[in-house]
Amino acid sequence: MWLAQDRGVDLARLGQAPVDPIEQIQAQARQQVEQARQEEPQALYAQLQQAQEQQSGQRMSRSLSEQITKFAKGKNYWPQIENEIYAAANLAGNA
């Protein structure tokens, strides 16, 4: 036993039935397929949720910008407050 340990031979493995390399590859493939099945829906859901949040934010910004444009019509003082209004609405890029 000490000789096997000294040479790095695992005696426990010698007592086991030999592993068929094809079976080992198939088992690994099954494990990878199962893992992909579990991860794929989660990744798709995360992408969908992110896209919905982005679209919602864009719609909200567009709506707010339209409301500000309607508010500004006919107001001669608009140029003096325009930057302040857009900054407060966090739409500074639209000013």
Short mmCIF file of N, CA, C and O in Angstrom, two decimals:
data_model
loop_
_atom_site.label_atom_id
_atom_site.label_comp_id
_atom_site.label_asym_id
_atom_site.label_seq_id
_atom_site.Cartn_x
_atom_site.Cartn_y
_atom_site.Cartn_z
N MET A 1 0.83 -1.18 0.00
CA MET A 1 0.00 0.00 0.00
C MET A 1 0.87 1.25 0.00
O MET A 1 0.60 2.18 -0.74
N TRP A 2 1.89 1.27 0.83
CA TRP A 2 2.74 2.46 0.86
C TRP A 2 3.48 2.66 -0.44
O TRP A 2 3.72 3.77 -0.87
N LEU A 3 3.76 1.57 -1.14
CA LEU A 3 4.44 1.67 -2.43
C LEU A 3 3.50 2.32 -3.45
O LEU A 3 3.92 3.19 -4.23
N ALA A 4 2.23 1.93 -3.44
CA ALA A 4 1.24 2.51 -4.36
C ALA A 4 1.08 4.01 -4.07
O ALA A 4 1.03 4.82 -5.00
N GLN A 5 0.98 4.36 -2.80
CA GLN A 5 0.86 5.77 -2.43
C GLN A 5 2.09 6.54 -2.87
O GLN A 5 2.00 7.66 -3.35
N ASP A 6 3.25 5.94 -2.67
CA ASP A 6 4.50 6.58 -3.04
C ASP A 6 4.56 6.83 -4.55
O ASP A 6 5.12 7.82 -4.99
N ARG A 7 3.97 5.93 -5.33
CA ARG A 7 4.00 6.06 -6.80
C ARG A 7 2.78 6.82 -7.34
O ARG A 7 2.63 6.99 -8.53
N GLY A 8 1.87 7.26 -6.44
CA GLY A 8 0.70 8.02 -6.87
C GLY A 8 -0.40 7.16 -7.48
O GLY A 8 -1.21 7.65 -8.26
N VAL A 9 -0.46 5.90 -7.12
CA VAL A 9 -1.48 4.99 -7.65
C VAL A 9 -2.62 4.92 -6.64
O VAL A 9 -2.42 4.65 -5.46
N ASP A 10 -3.84 5.19 -7.12
CA ASP A 10 -5.02 5.13 -6.27
C ASP A 10 -5.57 3.70 -6.31
O ASP A 10 -6.17 3.28 -7.29
N LEU A 11 -5.36 2.96 -5.24
CA LEU A 11 -5.79 1.56 -5.18
C LEU A 11 -7.30 1.43 -5.22
O LEU A 11 -7.83 0.43 -5.71
N ALA A 12 -8.00 2.42 -4.74
CA ALA A 12 -9.47 2.37 -4.76
C ALA A 12 -9.99 2.35 -6.19
O ALA A 12 -10.98 1.68 -6.49
N ARG A 13 -9.32 3.06 -7.08
CA ARG A 13 -9.75 3.07 -8.48
C ARG A 13 -9.50 1.74 -9.16
O ARG A 13 -10.22 1.36 -10.08
N LEU A 14 -8.50 1.04 -8.71
CA LEU A 14 -8.19 -0.25 -9.34
C LEU A 14 -9.29 -1.28 -9.07
O LEU A 14 -9.50 -2.17 -9.89
N GLY A 15 -10.01 -1.14 -7.98
CA GLY A 15 -11.06 -2.07 -7.64
C GLY A 15 -12.37 -1.78 -8.35
O GLY A 15 -13.29 -2.58 -8.33
N GLN A 16 -12.48 -0.64 -9.00
CA GLN A 16 -13.72 -0.26 -9.68
C GLN A 16 -13.74 -0.84 -11.09
O GLN A 16 -12.71 -1.13 -11.69
N ALA A 17 -14.95 -1.00 -11.59
CA ALA A 17 -15.12 -1.48 -12.97
C ALA A 17 -14.61 -0.40 -13.92
O ALA A 17 -14.76 0.78 -13.65
N PRO A 18 -14.01 -0.78 -15.01
CA PRO A 18 -13.51 0.22 -15.96
C PRO A 18 -14.67 1.04 -16.53
O PRO A 18 -15.77 0.53 -16.75
N VAL A 19 -14.40 2.31 -16.75
CA VAL A 19 -15.42 3.22 -17.26
C VAL A 19 -15.32 3.25 -18.78
O VAL A 19 -14.25 3.46 -19.34
N ASP A 20 -16.46 3.03 -19.43
CA ASP A 20 -16.52 3.07 -20.89
C ASP A 20 -16.45 4.55 -21.32
O ASP A 20 -17.28 5.36 -20.91
N PRO A 21 -15.46 4.92 -22.13
CA PRO A 21 -15.33 6.32 -22.52
C PRO A 21 -16.56 6.86 -23.24
O PRO A 21 -16.93 8.02 -23.06
N ILE A 22 -17.23 6.04 -24.01
CA ILE A 22 -18.44 6.49 -24.72
C ILE A 22 -19.54 6.80 -23.72
O ILE A 22 -20.23 7.81 -23.83
N GLU A 23 -19.71 5.92 -22.73
CA GLU A 23 -20.72 6.17 -21.69
C GLU A 23 -20.39 7.45 -20.93
O GLU A 23 -21.28 8.22 -20.57
N GLN A 24 -19.11 7.67 -20.68
CA GLN A 24 -18.70 8.87 -19.96
C GLN A 24 -19.02 10.13 -20.78
O GLN A 24 -19.55 11.10 -20.25
N ILE A 25 -18.76 10.09 -22.07
CA ILE A 25 -19.07 11.23 -22.95
C ILE A 25 -20.57 11.46 -23.02
O ILE A 25 -21.04 12.59 -22.97
N GLN A 26 -21.34 10.36 -23.12
CA GLN A 26 -22.80 10.49 -23.17
C GLN A 26 -23.33 11.09 -21.88
O GLN A 26 -24.24 11.93 -21.90
N ALA A 27 -22.79 10.67 -20.76
CA ALA A 27 -23.23 11.20 -19.46
C ALA A 27 -22.92 12.69 -19.37
O ALA A 27 -23.74 13.48 -18.89
N GLN A 28 -21.74 13.08 -19.83
CA GLN A 28 -21.38 14.50 -19.82
C GLN A 28 -22.30 15.29 -20.74
O GLN A 28 -22.74 16.40 -20.39
N ALA A 29 -22.62 14.74 -21.90
CA ALA A 29 -23.52 15.41 -22.85
C ALA A 29 -24.91 15.58 -22.25
O ALA A 29 -25.53 16.64 -22.36
N ARG A 30 -25.42 14.52 -21.59
CA ARG A 30 -26.73 14.62 -20.94
C ARG A 30 -26.72 15.70 -19.87
O ARG A 30 -27.68 16.47 -19.74
N GLN A 31 -25.65 15.76 -19.11
CA GLN A 31 -25.54 16.76 -18.05
C GLN A 31 -25.52 18.17 -18.64
O GLN A 31 -26.17 19.08 -18.13
N GLN A 32 -24.79 18.36 -19.74
CA GLN A 32 -24.73 19.67 -20.39
C GLN A 32 -26.07 20.07 -20.97
O GLN A 32 -26.47 21.24 -20.88
N VAL A 33 -26.79 19.12 -21.56
CA VAL A 33 -28.11 19.41 -22.11
C VAL A 33 -29.06 19.82 -20.99
O VAL A 33 -29.81 20.79 -21.12
N GLU A 34 -29.03 19.10 -19.89
CA GLU A 34 -29.91 19.43 -18.76
C GLU A 34 -29.58 20.82 -18.21
O GLU A 34 -30.47 21.60 -17.90
N GLN A 35 -28.31 21.11 -18.11
CA GLN A 35 -27.89 22.43 -17.61
C GLN A 35 -28.36 23.52 -18.56
O GLN A 35 -28.85 24.56 -18.12
N ALA A 36 -28.24 23.30 -19.87
CA ALA A 36 -28.69 24.28 -20.85
C ALA A 36 -30.19 24.49 -20.77
O ALA A 36 -30.68 25.61 -20.89
N ARG A 37 -30.93 23.41 -20.55
CA ARG A 37 -32.40 23.52 -20.42
C ARG A 37 -32.78 24.39 -19.24
O ARG A 37 -33.79 25.09 -19.27
N GLN A 38 -32.00 24.33 -18.18
CA GLN A 38 -32.31 25.10 -16.99
C GLN A 38 -31.88 26.56 -17.15
O GLN A 38 -32.56 27.47 -16.69
N GLU A 39 -30.74 26.78 -17.80
CA GLU A 39 -30.21 28.14 -17.91
C GLU A 39 -30.89 28.95 -19.01
O GLU A 39 -31.06 30.15 -18.88
N GLU A 40 -31.28 28.31 -20.10
CA GLU A 40 -31.84 29.02 -21.24
C GLU A 40 -33.09 29.83 -20.88
O GLU A 40 -33.16 31.01 -21.20
N PRO A 41 -34.09 29.24 -20.22
CA PRO A 41 -35.27 30.05 -19.87
C PRO A 41 -34.93 31.23 -18.96
O PRO A 41 -35.50 32.31 -19.11
N GLN A 42 -34.01 31.04 -18.06
CA GLN A 42 -33.64 32.13 -17.16
C GLN A 42 -32.99 33.27 -17.94
O GLN A 42 -33.29 34.44 -17.72
N ALA A 43 -32.12 32.93 -18.87
CA ALA A 43 -31.45 33.96 -19.68
C ALA A 43 -32.46 34.68 -20.57
O ALA A 43 -32.43 35.91 -20.70
N LEU A 44 -33.38 33.92 -21.18
CA LEU A 44 -34.40 34.53 -22.03
C LEU A 44 -35.31 35.45 -21.23
O LEU A 44 -35.66 36.54 -21.67
N TYR A 45 -35.68 35.01 -20.04
CA TYR A 45 -36.54 35.84 -19.18
C TYR A 45 -35.83 37.13 -18.81
O TYR A 45 -36.42 38.21 -18.85
N ALA A 46 -34.55 37.04 -18.47
CA ALA A 46 -33.80 38.24 -18.10
C ALA A 46 -33.71 39.21 -19.28
O ALA A 46 -33.87 40.42 -19.11
N GLN A 47 -33.49 38.69 -20.49
CA GLN A 47 -33.43 39.55 -21.67
C GLN A 47 -34.78 40.20 -21.95
O GLN A 47 -34.86 41.39 -22.27
N LEU A 48 -35.84 39.42 -21.84
CA LEU A 48 -37.18 39.95 -22.06
C LEU A 48 -37.52 41.03 -21.06
O LEU A 48 -38.03 42.10 -21.41
N GLN A 49 -37.20 40.79 -19.80
CA GLN A 49 -37.48 41.77 -18.75
C GLN A 49 -36.69 43.06 -19.00
O GLN A 49 -37.24 44.15 -18.87
N GLN A 50 -35.44 42.94 -19.39
CA GLN A 50 -34.62 44.11 -19.66
C GLN A 50 -35.18 44.90 -20.85
O GLN A 50 -35.26 46.13 -20.81
N ALA A 51 -35.60 44.20 -21.89
CA ALA A 51 -36.17 44.87 -23.06
C ALA A 51 -37.46 45.59 -22.71
O ALA A 51 -37.70 46.72 -23.15
N GLN A 52 -38.31 44.96 -21.89
CA GLN A 52 -39.56 45.59 -21.48
C GLN A 52 -39.30 46.84 -20.65
O GLN A 52 -39.96 47.86 -20.83
N GLU A 53 -38.34 46.77 -19.74
CA GLU A 53 -38.00 47.94 -18.92
C GLU A 53 -37.47 49.08 -19.79
O GLU A 53 -37.81 50.24 -19.58
N GLN A 54 -36.66 48.74 -20.77
CA GLN A 54 -36.10 49.75 -21.67
C GLN A 54 -37.21 50.40 -22.49
O GLN A 54 -37.26 51.62 -22.62
N GLN A 55 -38.11 49.58 -23.03
CA GLN A 55 -39.22 50.12 -23.82
C GLN A 55 -40.12 50.99 -22.96
O GLN A 55 -40.59 52.05 -23.40
N SER A 56 -40.38 50.57 -21.74
CA SER A 56 -41.21 51.35 -20.84
C SER A 56 -40.57 52.71 -20.56
O SER A 56 -41.24 53.73 -20.57
N GLY A 57 -39.28 52.70 -20.32
CA GLY A 57 -38.57 53.95 -20.06
C GLY A 57 -38.59 54.87 -21.27
O GLY A 57 -38.76 56.09 -21.14
N GLN A 58 -38.45 54.29 -22.46
CA GLN A 58 -38.50 55.09 -23.68
C GLN A 58 -39.89 55.70 -23.89
O GLN A 58 -40.02 56.85 -24.28
N ARG A 59 -40.93 54.89 -23.64
CA ARG A 59 -42.29 55.41 -23.78
C ARG A 59 -42.54 56.55 -22.80
O ARG A 59 -43.15 57.57 -23.15
N MET A 60 -42.06 56.37 -21.58
CA MET A 60 -42.27 57.39 -20.56
C MET A 60 -41.54 58.68 -20.94
O MET A 60 -42.09 59.77 -20.84
N SER A 61 -40.31 58.56 -21.42
CA SER A 61 -39.54 59.74 -21.83
C SER A 61 -40.22 60.44 -23.00
O SER A 61 -40.32 61.68 -23.03
N ARG A 62 -40.70 59.66 -23.97
CA ARG A 62 -41.38 60.24 -25.12
C ARG A 62 -42.65 60.97 -24.69
O ARG A 62 -42.91 62.09 -25.12
N SER A 63 -43.41 60.35 -23.82
CA SER A 63 -44.66 60.96 -23.35
C SER A 63 -44.38 62.26 -22.58
O SER A 63 -45.05 63.27 -22.80
N LEU A 64 -43.38 62.21 -21.73
CA LEU A 64 -43.03 63.40 -20.95
C LEU A 64 -42.55 64.52 -21.87
O LEU A 64 -42.93 65.68 -21.71
N SER A 65 -41.77 64.16 -22.86
CA SER A 65 -41.28 65.15 -23.81
C SER A 65 -42.44 65.78 -24.58
O SER A 65 -42.47 66.99 -24.81
N GLU A 66 -43.41 64.96 -24.97
CA GLU A 66 -44.59 65.48 -25.68
C GLU A 66 -45.39 66.43 -24.79
O GLU A 66 -45.87 67.48 -25.26
N GLN A 67 -45.53 66.07 -23.52
CA GLN A 67 -46.26 66.93 -22.60
C GLN A 67 -45.55 68.26 -22.40
O GLN A 67 -46.18 69.32 -22.32
N ILE A 68 -44.24 68.22 -22.31
CA ILE A 68 -43.47 69.46 -22.15
C ILE A 68 -43.61 70.32 -23.40
O ILE A 68 -43.78 71.55 -23.30
N THR A 69 -43.58 69.69 -24.58
CA THR A 69 -43.74 70.44 -25.83
C THR A 69 -45.10 71.13 -25.87
O THR A 69 -45.20 72.30 -26.26
N LYS A 70 -46.14 70.43 -25.48
CA LYS A 70 -47.49 71.03 -25.43
C LYS A 70 -47.53 72.19 -24.44
O LYS A 70 -48.11 73.24 -24.71
N PHE A 71 -46.90 72.01 -23.29
CA PHE A 71 -46.86 73.04 -22.28
C PHE A 71 -46.15 74.30 -22.79
O PHE A 71 -46.57 75.43 -22.53
N ALA A 72 -45.09 74.09 -23.57
CA ALA A 72 -44.25 75.21 -24.02
C ALA A 72 -44.93 76.07 -25.08
O ALA A 72 -44.58 77.26 -25.23
N LYS A 73 -45.89 75.53 -25.82
CA LYS A 73 -46.52 76.28 -26.91
C LYS A 73 -47.18 77.56 -26.39
O LYS A 73 -47.93 77.54 -25.42
N GLY A 74 -46.86 78.61 -27.07
CA GLY A 74 -47.49 79.89 -26.77
C GLY A 74 -46.93 80.60 -25.55
O GLY A 74 -47.45 81.64 -25.14
N LYS A 75 -45.88 80.09 -24.97
CA LYS A 75 -45.29 80.74 -23.79
C LYS A 75 -44.02 81.46 -24.22
O LYS A 75 -43.03 80.87 -24.58
N ASN A 76 -44.08 82.82 -24.17
CA ASN A 76 -42.91 83.59 -24.60
C ASN A 76 -41.73 83.44 -23.64
O ASN A 76 -40.61 83.70 -24.02
N TYR A 77 -41.96 83.05 -22.45
CA TYR A 77 -40.87 82.88 -21.48
C TYR A 77 -40.23 81.49 -21.55
O TYR A 77 -39.30 81.19 -20.81
N TRP A 78 -40.71 80.65 -22.46
CA TRP A 78 -40.19 79.28 -22.55
C TRP A 78 -38.67 79.21 -22.71
O TRP A 78 -38.02 78.43 -22.01
N PRO A 79 -38.06 80.01 -23.58
CA PRO A 79 -36.59 79.91 -23.73
C PRO A 79 -35.82 80.13 -22.41
O PRO A 79 -34.76 79.55 -22.22
N GLN A 80 -36.38 80.96 -21.51
CA GLN A 80 -35.68 81.21 -20.25
C GLN A 80 -35.76 80.01 -19.29
O GLN A 80 -34.89 79.85 -18.44
N ILE A 81 -36.79 79.18 -19.41
CA ILE A 81 -36.94 78.06 -18.47
C ILE A 81 -36.76 76.69 -19.11
O ILE A 81 -36.76 75.67 -18.42
N GLU A 82 -36.57 76.66 -20.40
CA GLU A 82 -36.51 75.38 -21.13
C GLU A 82 -35.45 74.43 -20.56
O GLU A 82 -35.76 73.27 -20.25
N ASN A 83 -34.22 74.90 -20.42
CA ASN A 83 -33.15 74.02 -19.91
C ASN A 83 -33.45 73.53 -18.51
O ASN A 83 -33.20 72.37 -18.17
N GLU A 84 -34.00 74.39 -17.69
CA GLU A 84 -34.33 74.01 -16.31
C GLU A 84 -35.42 72.94 -16.28
O GLU A 84 -35.34 71.98 -15.51
N ILE A 85 -36.42 73.10 -17.13
CA ILE A 85 -37.53 72.13 -17.18
C ILE A 85 -37.02 70.78 -17.65
O ILE A 85 -37.30 69.73 -17.04
N TYR A 86 -36.24 70.77 -18.75
CA TYR A 86 -35.73 69.50 -19.26
C TYR A 86 -34.77 68.84 -18.27
O TYR A 86 -34.77 67.62 -18.11
N ALA A 87 -33.96 69.65 -17.58
CA ALA A 87 -33.06 69.08 -16.58
C ALA A 87 -33.86 68.47 -15.44
O ALA A 87 -33.54 67.38 -14.95
N ALA A 88 -34.91 69.14 -15.00
CA ALA A 88 -35.74 68.62 -13.92
C ALA A 88 -36.45 67.34 -14.35
O ALA A 88 -36.66 66.45 -13.56
N ALA A 89 -36.78 67.27 -15.63
CA ALA A 89 -37.46 66.08 -16.15
C ALA A 89 -36.45 65.01 -16.56
O ALA A 89 -36.83 63.94 -17.02
N ASN A 90 -35.18 65.30 -16.41
CA ASN A 90 -34.10 64.37 -16.75
C ASN A 90 -34.11 64.05 -18.24
O ASN A 90 -33.84 62.93 -18.66
N LEU A 91 -34.44 65.05 -19.05
CA LEU A 91 -34.46 64.90 -20.50
C LEU A 91 -33.56 65.96 -21.13
O LEU A 91 -33.85 66.50 -22.17
N ALA A 92 -32.44 66.26 -20.49
CA ALA A 92 -31.57 67.35 -20.92
C ALA A 92 -31.15 67.19 -22.37
O ALA A 92 -30.92 68.17 -23.06
N GLY A 93 -31.05 65.98 -22.87
CA GLY A 93 -30.65 65.76 -24.25
C GLY A 93 -31.68 66.24 -25.25
O GLY A 93 -31.40 66.42 -26.42
N ASN A 94 -32.90 66.50 -24.82
CA ASN A 94 -33.97 66.95 -25.71
C ASN A 94 -34.05 68.45 -25.81
O ASN A 94 -34.80 68.97 -26.62
N ALA A 95 -33.35 69.16 -24.96
CA ALA A 95 -33.45 70.61 -24.93
C ALA A 95 -32.79 71.22 -26.15
O ALA A 95 -31.88 70.70 -26.70
#
